[in-house]
Structure formats: C-alpha cells, structure tokens
Coordinates of N, CA and C in Angstrom, one line a residue:
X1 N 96.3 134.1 65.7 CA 95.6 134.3 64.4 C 94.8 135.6 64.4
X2 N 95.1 136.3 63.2 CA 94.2 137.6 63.3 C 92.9 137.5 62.4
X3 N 91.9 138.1 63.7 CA 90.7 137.9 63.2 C 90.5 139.2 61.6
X4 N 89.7 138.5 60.9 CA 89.4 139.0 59.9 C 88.2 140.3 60.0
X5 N 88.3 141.5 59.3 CA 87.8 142.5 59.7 C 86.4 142.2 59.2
X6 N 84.8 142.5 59.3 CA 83.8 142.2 58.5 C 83.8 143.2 57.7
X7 N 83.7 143.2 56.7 CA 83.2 144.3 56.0 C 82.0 144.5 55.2
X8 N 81.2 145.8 55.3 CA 79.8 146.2 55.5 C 79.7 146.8 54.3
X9 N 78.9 146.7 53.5 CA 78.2 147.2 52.3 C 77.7 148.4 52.8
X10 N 77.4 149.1 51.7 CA 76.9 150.7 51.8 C 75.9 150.9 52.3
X11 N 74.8 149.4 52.2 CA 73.0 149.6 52.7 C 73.2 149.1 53.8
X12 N 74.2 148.6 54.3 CA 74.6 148.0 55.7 C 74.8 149.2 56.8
X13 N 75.8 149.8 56.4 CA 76.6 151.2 56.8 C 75.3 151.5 57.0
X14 N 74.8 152.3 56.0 CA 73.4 153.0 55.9 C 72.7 152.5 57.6
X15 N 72.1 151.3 57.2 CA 71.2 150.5 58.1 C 71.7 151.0 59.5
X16 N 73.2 150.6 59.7 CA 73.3 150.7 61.3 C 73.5 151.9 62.1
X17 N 74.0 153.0 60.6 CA 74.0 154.5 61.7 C 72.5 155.0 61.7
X18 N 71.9 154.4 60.6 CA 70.3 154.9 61.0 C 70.3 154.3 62.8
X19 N 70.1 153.0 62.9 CA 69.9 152.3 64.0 C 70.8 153.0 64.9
X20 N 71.9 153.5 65.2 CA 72.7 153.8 65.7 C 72.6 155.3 66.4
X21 N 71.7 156.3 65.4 CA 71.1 157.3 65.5 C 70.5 157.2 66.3
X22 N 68.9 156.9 66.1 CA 68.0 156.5 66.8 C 68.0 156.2 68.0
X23 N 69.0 154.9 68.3 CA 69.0 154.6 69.6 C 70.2 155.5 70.7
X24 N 70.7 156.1 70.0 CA 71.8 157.1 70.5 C 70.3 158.5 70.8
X25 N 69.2 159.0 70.1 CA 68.6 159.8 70.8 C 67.6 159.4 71.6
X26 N 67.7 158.0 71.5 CA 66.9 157.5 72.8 C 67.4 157.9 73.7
X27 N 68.3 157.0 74.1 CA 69.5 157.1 75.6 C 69.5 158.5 75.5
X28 N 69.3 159.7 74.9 CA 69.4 160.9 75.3 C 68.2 161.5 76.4
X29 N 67.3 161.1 75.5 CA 65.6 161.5 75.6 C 65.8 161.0 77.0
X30 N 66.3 159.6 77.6 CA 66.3 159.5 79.0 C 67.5 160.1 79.9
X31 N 68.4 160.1 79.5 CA 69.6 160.7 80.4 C 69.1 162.2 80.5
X32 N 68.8 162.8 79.5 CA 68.9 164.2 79.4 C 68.1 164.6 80.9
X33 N 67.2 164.2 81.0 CA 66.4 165.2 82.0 C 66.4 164.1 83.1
X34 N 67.0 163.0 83.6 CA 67.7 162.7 84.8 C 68.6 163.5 85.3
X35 N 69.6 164.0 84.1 CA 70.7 164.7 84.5 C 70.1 166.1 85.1
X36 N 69.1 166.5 84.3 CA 68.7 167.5 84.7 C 67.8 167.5 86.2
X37 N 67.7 166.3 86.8 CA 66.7 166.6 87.6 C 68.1 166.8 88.9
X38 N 69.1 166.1 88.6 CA 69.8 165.7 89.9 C 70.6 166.8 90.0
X39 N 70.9 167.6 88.8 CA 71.4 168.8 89.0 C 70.5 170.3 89.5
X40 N 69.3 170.0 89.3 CA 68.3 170.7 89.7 C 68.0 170.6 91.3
X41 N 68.4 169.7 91.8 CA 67.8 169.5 93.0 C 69.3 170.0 94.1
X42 N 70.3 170.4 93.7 CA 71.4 171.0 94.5 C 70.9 172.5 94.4
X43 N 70.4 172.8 93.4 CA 70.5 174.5 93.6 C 69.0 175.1 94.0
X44 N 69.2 176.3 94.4 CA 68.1 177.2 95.2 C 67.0 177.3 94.0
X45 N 66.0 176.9 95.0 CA 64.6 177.0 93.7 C 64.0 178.3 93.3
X46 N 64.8 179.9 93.8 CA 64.6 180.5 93.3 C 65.6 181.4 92.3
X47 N 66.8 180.7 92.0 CA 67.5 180.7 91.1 C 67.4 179.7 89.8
X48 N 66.8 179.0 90.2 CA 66.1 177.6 89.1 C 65.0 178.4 88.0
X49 N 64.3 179.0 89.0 CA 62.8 178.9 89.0 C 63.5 180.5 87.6
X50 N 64.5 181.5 88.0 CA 64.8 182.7 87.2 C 65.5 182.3 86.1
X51 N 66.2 181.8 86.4 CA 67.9 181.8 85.3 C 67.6 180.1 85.0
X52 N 67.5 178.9 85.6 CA 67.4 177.8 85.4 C 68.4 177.3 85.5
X53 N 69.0 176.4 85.5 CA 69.9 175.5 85.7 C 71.6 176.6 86.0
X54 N 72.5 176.6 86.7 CA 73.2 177.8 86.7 C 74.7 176.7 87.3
X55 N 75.6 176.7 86.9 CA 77.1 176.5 86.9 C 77.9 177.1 88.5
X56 N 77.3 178.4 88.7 CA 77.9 179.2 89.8 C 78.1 178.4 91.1
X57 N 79.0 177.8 91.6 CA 79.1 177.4 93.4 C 78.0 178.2 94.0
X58 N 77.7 179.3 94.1 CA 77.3 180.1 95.1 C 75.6 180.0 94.7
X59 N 75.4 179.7 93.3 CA 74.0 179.1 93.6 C 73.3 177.9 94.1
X60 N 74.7 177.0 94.3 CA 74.0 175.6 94.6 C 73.9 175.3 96.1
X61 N 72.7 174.6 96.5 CA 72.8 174.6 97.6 C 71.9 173.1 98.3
X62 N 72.1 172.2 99.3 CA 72.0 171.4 100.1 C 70.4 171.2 100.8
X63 N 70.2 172.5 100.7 CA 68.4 172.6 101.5 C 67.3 171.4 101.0
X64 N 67.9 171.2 99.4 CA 66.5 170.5 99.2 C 66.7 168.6 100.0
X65 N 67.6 168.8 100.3 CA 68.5 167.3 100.9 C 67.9 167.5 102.1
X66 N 68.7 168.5 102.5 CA 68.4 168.3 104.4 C 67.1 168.5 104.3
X67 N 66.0 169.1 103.9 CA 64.4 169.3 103.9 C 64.2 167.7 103.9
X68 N 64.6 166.9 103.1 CA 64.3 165.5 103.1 C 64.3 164.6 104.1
X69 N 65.8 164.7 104.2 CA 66.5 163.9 105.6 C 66.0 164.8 107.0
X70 N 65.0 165.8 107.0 CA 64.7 166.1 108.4 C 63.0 166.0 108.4
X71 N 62.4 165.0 107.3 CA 61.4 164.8 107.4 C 61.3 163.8 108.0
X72 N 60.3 163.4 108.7 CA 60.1 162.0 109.3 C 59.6 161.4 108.7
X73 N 58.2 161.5 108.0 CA 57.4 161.3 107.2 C 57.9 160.6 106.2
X74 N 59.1 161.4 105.3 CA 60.4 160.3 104.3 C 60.4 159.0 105.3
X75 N 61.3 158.9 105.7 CA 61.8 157.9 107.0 C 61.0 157.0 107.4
X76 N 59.5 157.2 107.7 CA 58.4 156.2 108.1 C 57.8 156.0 106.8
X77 N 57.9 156.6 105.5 CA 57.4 156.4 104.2 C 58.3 154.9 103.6
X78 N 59.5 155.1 103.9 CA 60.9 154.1 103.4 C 60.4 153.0 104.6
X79 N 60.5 153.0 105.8 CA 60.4 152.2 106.7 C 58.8 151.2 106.5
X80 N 58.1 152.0 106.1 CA 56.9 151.1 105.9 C 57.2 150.3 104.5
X81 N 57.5 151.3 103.3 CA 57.8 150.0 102.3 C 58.9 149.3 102.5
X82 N 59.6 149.4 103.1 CA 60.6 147.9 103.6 C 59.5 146.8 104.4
X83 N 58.8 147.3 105.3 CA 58.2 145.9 106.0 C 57.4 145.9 105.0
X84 N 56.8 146.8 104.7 CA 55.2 145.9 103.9 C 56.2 144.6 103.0
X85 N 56.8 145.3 102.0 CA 57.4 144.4 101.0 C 58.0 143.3 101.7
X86 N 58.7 143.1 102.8 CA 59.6 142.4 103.0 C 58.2 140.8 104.1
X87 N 57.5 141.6 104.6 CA 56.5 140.8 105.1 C 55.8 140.2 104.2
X88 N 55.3 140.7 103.2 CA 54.5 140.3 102.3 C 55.3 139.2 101.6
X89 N 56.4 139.3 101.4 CA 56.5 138.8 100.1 C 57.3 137.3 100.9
X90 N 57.4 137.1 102.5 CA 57.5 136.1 103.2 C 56.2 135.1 103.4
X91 N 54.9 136.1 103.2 CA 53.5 135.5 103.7 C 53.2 135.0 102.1
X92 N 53.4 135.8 100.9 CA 53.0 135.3 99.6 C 53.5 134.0 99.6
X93 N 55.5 133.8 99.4 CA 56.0 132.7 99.6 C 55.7 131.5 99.8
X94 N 55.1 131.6 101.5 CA 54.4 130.6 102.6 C 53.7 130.1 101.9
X95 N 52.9 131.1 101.6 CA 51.2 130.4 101.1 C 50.6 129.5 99.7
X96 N 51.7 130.3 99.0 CA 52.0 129.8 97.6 C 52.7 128.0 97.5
X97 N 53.8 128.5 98.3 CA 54.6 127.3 98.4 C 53.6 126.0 99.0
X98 N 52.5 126.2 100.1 CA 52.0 125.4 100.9 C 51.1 124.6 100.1
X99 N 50.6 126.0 99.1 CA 48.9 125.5 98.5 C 49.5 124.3 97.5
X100 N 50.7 125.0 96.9 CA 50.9 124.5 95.4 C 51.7 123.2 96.0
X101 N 51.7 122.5 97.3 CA 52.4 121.1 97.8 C 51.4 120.2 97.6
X102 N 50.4 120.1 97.8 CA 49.5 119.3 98.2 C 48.8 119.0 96.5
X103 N 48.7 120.3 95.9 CA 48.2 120.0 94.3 C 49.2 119.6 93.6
X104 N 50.6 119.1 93.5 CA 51.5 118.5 93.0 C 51.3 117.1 93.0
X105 N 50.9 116.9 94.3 CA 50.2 114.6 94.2 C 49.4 114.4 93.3
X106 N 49.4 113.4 92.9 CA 48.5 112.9 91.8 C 47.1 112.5 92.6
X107 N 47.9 111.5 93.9 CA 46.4 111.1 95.0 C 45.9 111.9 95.8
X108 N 46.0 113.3 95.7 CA 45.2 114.3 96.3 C 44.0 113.8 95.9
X109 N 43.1 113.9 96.7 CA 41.5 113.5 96.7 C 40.9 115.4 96.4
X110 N 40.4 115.7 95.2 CA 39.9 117.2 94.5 C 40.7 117.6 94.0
X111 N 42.3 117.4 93.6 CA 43.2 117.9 92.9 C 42.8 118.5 91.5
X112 N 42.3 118.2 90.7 CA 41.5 118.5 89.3 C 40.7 119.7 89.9
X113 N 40.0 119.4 90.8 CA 38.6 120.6 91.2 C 39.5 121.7 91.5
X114 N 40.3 121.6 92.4 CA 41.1 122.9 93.0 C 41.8 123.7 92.2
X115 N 42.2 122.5 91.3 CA 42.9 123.1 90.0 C 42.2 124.5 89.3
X116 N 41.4 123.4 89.1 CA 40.2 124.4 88.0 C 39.6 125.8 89.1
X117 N 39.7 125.5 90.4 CA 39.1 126.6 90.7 C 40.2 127.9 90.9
X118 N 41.0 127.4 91.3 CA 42.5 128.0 91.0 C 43.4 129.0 89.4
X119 N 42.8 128.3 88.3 CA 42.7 128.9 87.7 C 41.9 129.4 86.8
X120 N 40.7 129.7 87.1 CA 39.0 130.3 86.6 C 39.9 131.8 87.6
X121 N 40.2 132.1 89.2 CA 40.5 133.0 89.3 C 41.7 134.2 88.6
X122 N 42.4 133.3 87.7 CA 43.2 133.9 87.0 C 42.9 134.7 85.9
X123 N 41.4 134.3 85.3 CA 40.8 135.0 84.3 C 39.8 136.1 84.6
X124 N 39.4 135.5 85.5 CA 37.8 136.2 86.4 C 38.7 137.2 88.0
X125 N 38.0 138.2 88.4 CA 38.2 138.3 89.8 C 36.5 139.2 90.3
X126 N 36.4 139.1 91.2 CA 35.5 140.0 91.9 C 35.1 141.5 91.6
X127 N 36.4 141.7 91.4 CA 36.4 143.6 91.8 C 37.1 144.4 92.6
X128 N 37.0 145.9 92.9 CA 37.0 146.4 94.0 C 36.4 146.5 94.8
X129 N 35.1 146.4 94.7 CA 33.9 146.6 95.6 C 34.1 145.3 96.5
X130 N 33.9 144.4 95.8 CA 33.4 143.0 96.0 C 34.7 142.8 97.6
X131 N 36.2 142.9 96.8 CA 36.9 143.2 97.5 C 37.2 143.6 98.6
X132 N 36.9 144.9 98.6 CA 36.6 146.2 99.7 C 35.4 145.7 100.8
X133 N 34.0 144.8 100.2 CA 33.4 144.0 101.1 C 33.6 143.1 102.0
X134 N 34.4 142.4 101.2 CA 35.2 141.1 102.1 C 35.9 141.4 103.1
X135 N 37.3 142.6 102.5 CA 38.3 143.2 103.7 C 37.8 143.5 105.3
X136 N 36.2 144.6 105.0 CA 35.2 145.4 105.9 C 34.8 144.3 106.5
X137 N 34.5 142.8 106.2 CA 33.7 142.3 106.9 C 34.6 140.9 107.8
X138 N 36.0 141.3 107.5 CA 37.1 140.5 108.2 C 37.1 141.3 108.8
X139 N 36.9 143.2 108.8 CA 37.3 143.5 109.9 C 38.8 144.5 109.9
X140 N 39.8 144.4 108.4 CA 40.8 144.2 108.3 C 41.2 145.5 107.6
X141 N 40.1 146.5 107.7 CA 39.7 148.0 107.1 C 40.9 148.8 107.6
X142 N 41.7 149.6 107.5 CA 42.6 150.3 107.8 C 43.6 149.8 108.7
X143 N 43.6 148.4 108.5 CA 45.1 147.9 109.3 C 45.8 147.2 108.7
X144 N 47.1 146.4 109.1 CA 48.3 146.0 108.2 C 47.9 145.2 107.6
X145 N 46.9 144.5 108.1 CA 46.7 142.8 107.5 C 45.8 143.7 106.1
X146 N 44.9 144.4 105.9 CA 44.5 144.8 104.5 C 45.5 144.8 103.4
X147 N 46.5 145.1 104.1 CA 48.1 145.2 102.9 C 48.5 143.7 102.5
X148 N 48.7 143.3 103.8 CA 49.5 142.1 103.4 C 48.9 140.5 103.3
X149 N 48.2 140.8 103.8 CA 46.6 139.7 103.4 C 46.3 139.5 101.8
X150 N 45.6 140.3 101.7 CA 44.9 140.6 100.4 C 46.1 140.7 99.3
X151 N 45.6 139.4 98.5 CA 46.7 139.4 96.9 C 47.7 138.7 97.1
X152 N 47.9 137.8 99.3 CA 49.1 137.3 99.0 C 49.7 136.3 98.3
X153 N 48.0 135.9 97.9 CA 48.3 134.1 96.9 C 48.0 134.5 95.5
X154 N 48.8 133.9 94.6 CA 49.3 134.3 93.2 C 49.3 132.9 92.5
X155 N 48.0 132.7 91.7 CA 48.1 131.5 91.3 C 48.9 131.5 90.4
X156 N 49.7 131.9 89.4 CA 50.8 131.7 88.7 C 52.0 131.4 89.2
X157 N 52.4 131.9 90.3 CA 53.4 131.5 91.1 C 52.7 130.3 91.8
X158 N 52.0 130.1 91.9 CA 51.5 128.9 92.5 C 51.7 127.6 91.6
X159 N 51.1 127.7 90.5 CA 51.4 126.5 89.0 C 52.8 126.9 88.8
X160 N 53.8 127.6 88.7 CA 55.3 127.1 88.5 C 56.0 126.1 90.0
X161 N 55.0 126.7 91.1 CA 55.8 125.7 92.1 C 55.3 124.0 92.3
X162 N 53.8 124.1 91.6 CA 53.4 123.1 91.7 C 53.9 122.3 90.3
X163 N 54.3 123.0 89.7 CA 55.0 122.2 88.3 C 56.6 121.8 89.0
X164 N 57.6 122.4 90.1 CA 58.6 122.3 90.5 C 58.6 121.2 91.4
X165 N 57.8 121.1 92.2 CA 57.2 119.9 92.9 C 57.4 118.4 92.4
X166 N 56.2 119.0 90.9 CA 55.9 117.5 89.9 C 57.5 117.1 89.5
X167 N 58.5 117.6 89.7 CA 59.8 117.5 89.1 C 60.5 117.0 89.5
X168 N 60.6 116.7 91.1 CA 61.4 116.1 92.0 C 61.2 114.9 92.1
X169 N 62.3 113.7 92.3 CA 61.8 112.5 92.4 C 60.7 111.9 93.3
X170 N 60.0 111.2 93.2 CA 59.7 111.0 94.0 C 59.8 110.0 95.5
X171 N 61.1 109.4 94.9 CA 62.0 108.7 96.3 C 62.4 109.7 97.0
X172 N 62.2 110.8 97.2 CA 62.8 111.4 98.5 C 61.2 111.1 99.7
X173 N 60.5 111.2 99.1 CA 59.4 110.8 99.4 C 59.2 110.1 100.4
X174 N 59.6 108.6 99.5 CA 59.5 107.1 100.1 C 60.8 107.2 101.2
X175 N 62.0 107.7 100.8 CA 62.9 107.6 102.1 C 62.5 108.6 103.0
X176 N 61.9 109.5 103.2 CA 61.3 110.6 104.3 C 60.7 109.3 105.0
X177 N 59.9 109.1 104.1 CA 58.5 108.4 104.3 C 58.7 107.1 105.8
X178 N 60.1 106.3 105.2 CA 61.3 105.4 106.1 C 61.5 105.8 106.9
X179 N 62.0 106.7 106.5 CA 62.5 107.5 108.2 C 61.3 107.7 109.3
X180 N 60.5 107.6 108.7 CA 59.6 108.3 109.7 C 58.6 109.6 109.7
X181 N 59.2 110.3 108.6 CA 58.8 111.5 108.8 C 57.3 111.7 107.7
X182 N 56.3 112.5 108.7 CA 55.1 112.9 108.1 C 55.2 114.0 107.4
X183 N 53.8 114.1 106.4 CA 53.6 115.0 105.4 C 54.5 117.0 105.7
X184 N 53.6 117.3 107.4 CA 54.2 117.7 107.4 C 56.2 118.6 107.6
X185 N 56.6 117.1 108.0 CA 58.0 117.6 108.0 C 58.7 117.1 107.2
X186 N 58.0 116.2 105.6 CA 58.5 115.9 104.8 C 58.8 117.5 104.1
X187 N 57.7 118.2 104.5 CA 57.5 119.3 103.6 C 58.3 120.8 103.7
X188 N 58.6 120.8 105.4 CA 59.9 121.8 105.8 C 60.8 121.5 105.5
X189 N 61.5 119.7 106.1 CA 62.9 119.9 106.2 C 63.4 119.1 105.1
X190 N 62.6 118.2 104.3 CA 62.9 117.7 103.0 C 62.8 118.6 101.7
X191 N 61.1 118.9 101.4 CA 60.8 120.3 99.9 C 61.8 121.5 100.2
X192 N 61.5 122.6 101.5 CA 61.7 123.3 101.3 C 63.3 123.5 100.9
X193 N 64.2 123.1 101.5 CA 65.7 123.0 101.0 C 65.9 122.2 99.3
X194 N 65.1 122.1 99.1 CA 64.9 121.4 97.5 C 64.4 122.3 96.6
X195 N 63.8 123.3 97.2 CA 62.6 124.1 96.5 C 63.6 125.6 96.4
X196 N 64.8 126.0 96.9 CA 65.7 127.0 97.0 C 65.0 127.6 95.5
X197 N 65.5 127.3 94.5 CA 65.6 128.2 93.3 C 63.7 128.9 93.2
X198 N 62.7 127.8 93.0 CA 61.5 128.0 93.0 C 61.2 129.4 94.3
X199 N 61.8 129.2 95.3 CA 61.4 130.4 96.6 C 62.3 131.6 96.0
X200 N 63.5 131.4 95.7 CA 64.1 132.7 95.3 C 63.4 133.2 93.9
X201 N 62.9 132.5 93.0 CA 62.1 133.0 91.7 C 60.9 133.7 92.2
X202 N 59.9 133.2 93.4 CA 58.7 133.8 93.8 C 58.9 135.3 94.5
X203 N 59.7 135.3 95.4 CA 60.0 136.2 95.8 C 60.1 137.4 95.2
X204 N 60.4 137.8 94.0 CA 61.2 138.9 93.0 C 59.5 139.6 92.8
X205 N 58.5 138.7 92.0 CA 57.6 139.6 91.5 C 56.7 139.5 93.1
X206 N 56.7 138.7 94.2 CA 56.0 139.2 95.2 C 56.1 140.8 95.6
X207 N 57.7 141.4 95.7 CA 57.9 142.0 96.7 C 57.7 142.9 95.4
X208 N 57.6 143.0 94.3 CA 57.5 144.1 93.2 C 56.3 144.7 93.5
X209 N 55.5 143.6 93.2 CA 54.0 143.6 92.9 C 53.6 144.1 94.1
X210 N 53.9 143.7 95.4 CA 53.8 145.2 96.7 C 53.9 146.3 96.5
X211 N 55.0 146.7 95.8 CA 55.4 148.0 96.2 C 54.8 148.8 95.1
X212 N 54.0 148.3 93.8 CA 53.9 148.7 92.7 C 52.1 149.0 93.4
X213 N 51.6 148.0 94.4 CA 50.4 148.0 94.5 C 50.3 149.1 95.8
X214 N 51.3 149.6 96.3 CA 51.3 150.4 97.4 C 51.9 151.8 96.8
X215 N 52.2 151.6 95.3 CA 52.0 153.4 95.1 C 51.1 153.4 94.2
X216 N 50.3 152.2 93.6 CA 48.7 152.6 93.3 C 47.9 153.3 94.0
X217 N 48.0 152.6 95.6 CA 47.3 153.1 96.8 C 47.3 154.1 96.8
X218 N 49.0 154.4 97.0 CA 49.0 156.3 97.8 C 48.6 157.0 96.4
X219 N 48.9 157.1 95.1 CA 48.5 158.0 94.0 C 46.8 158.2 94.2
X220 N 46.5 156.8 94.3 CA 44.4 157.0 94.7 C 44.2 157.4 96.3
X221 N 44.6 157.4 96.6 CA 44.5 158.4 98.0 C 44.6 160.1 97.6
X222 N 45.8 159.6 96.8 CA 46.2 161.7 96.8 C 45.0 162.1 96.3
X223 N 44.6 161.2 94.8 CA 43.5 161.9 94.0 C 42.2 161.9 94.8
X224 N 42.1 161.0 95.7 CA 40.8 161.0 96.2 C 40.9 162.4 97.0
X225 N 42.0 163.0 98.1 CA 42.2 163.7 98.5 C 41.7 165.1 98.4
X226 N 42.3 165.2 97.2 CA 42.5 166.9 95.9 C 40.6 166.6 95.8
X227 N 40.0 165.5 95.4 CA 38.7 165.5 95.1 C 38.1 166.5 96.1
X228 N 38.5 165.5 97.1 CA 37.8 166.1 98.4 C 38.0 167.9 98.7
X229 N 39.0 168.4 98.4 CA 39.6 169.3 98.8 C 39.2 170.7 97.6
X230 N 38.8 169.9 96.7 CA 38.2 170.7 95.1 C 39.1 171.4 94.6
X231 N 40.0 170.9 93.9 CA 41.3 171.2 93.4 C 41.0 170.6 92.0
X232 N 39.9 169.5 91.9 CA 39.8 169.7 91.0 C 38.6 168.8 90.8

C-alpha cells in the first residue's frame, strides 16, 4: 500500500524552512569552529598565527600532538580524573544506597526526623567557609579524601533509592528473614542485586558531578594563581 504524500500549505512551507534555516545555522555556529579547532591543531602555529588555516601538506604538522603525549602532567591529569571519578562515584553509591535502606521501613524508630533533616539540606547548605572548616578540622586539607569525601551523599539520589526500596515487595524480606538472614545480609545479597537499575541510574550524575566539581577546582586554582602572580 502506498503511503500517501502530506501535503503542506504555503504558511506551512513558509514555517519549516524558516525552522529549517535557523536550526541549519545553529549546527553551523557549532561545527564551524570545532572543525576549525581540529584542523588548527595539525599545523605549525606560526603559519596559523600568519596566513591562518592553510591546505598545504608541508604546513601541517604533528608537534602539537607529540607536545601532549610527551607531557606527563596530561597523563597524571587523565589518570587522576579516572580515579577520582571512578572512586567517588563507588563511595557516593555505597553511601547513598546504605542511608536511603534503613529510611525506606516504615518501623525505623526517627524515620520522619531524618527525613526532614535530609531534606532541609537540600534547600539550605553551610557554605564554603563553613565547609573548608570542617575539611581543616578532619584533617583532610590537601589530600584525596577532601575530593572524595566531601559531596559524597546526595540527598536526591538518596529519596529516588529510598522511593526504589518502598517498591519492592516486602516478602523478600520475610523469606530472607526465614532463612535466616540478618538486616545486614538481607541488604548485600538480597537489595543490592534487586536494586541493579537504581545503582546504575546513581552512578551517571555521581561520576559527572566529580568531574564537573574537579574543573571548578582547577579553573579556581588557576585564577587564584594569576591573582597571586598579578596578571591581573
């Protein structure tokens, strides 16, 4: 059966090459000077820097690559954000997953209180200072645990797993319960293989939300830096 063609009125037509336009010099406005950066970065920067962008083999050239790949500094830059992110976002997980078990029972004894104090932090927070006090006085001032400590618990992520929790029957419970098995290894080897989608959904903005908060860092480093240095 042949499908039937639609056919588009003149303010229709109109409407979609406007639309069509537009979003056609979007995608420009972004490709254009990607293209230009990756073709920029083969050729000699002081052929760039005269003539600009140039077609010739014999201007293009590899240096600005190998300068990279023979930095170490690249290499331990990449190598730290792999662990930070990948540590972190195993300790966020943990912690989240742990807190938001116990506030899922109804017979938790403070469940309501913890709640509420749980989410008062999602409106309210301390500060940097306040922050920066706390870190200094754990002790935890210029080492790994200041990274991956601090921010690991996410009360949002916390209420979707504690809402994932409330979702599961609660006869797995009572047959753990049969078997034998206590809170805690109801909670490893029963939740967590039940909890699969909830850990793979936490995971995504953990390991973001690292890497997003560890080039806040380094950009406030640089500037503090230049400060220092009177650049500006």
């Amino acid at each position: 059966m042949e499908k039937k063609k639609r056919k588009y009125s003149r303010t229709d037509r109109l409407i979609l090459g406007i639309g069509f336009t537009i979003l056609g010099l979007f995608v420009l406005s972004i490709a254009i000077p990607i293209v230009y950066v990756v073709l920029a970065s083969f050729m000699d920067p002081t052929v760039l820097n005269n003539q600009g962008l140039s077609f010739h083999i014999k201007d293009w050239t590899l240096d600005a690559y190998r300068r990279v790949l023979e930095n170490e500094m690249i290499w331990r830059g990449f190598l730290n954000s792999f662990l930070y992110s990948f540590v972190f976002t195993v300790i966020s997980v943990f912690v989240t997953l742990l807190a938001a078990f116990p506030l899922s029972k109804k017979e938790f004894v403070g469940r309501k209180f913890f709640n509420l104090i749980f989410l008062i932090t999602m409106f309210f927070g301390g500060g940097m200072i306040p922050t920066f006090i706390l870190i200094n006085q754990l002790h935890m001032v210029n080492t790994v645990w200041a990274v991956l400590i601090s921010g690991a618990f996410n009360v949002w992520n916390m209420i979707l797993a504690r809402t994932y929790y409330q979702s599961i029957p609660a006869e797995l419970r009572e047959a753990s319960a049969i078997d034998g098995a206590n809170e805690i290894q109801h909670f490893f080897k029963i939740m967590m293989p039940v909890c699969k989608p909830i850990i793979y959904r936490n995971r995504i903005p953990a390991g973001t939300d690292r890497r997003t908060g560890e080039k806040m860092r380094k950009k406030s480093d640089r500037k503090q830096e230049r400060k220092r240095n009177g650049d500006y």
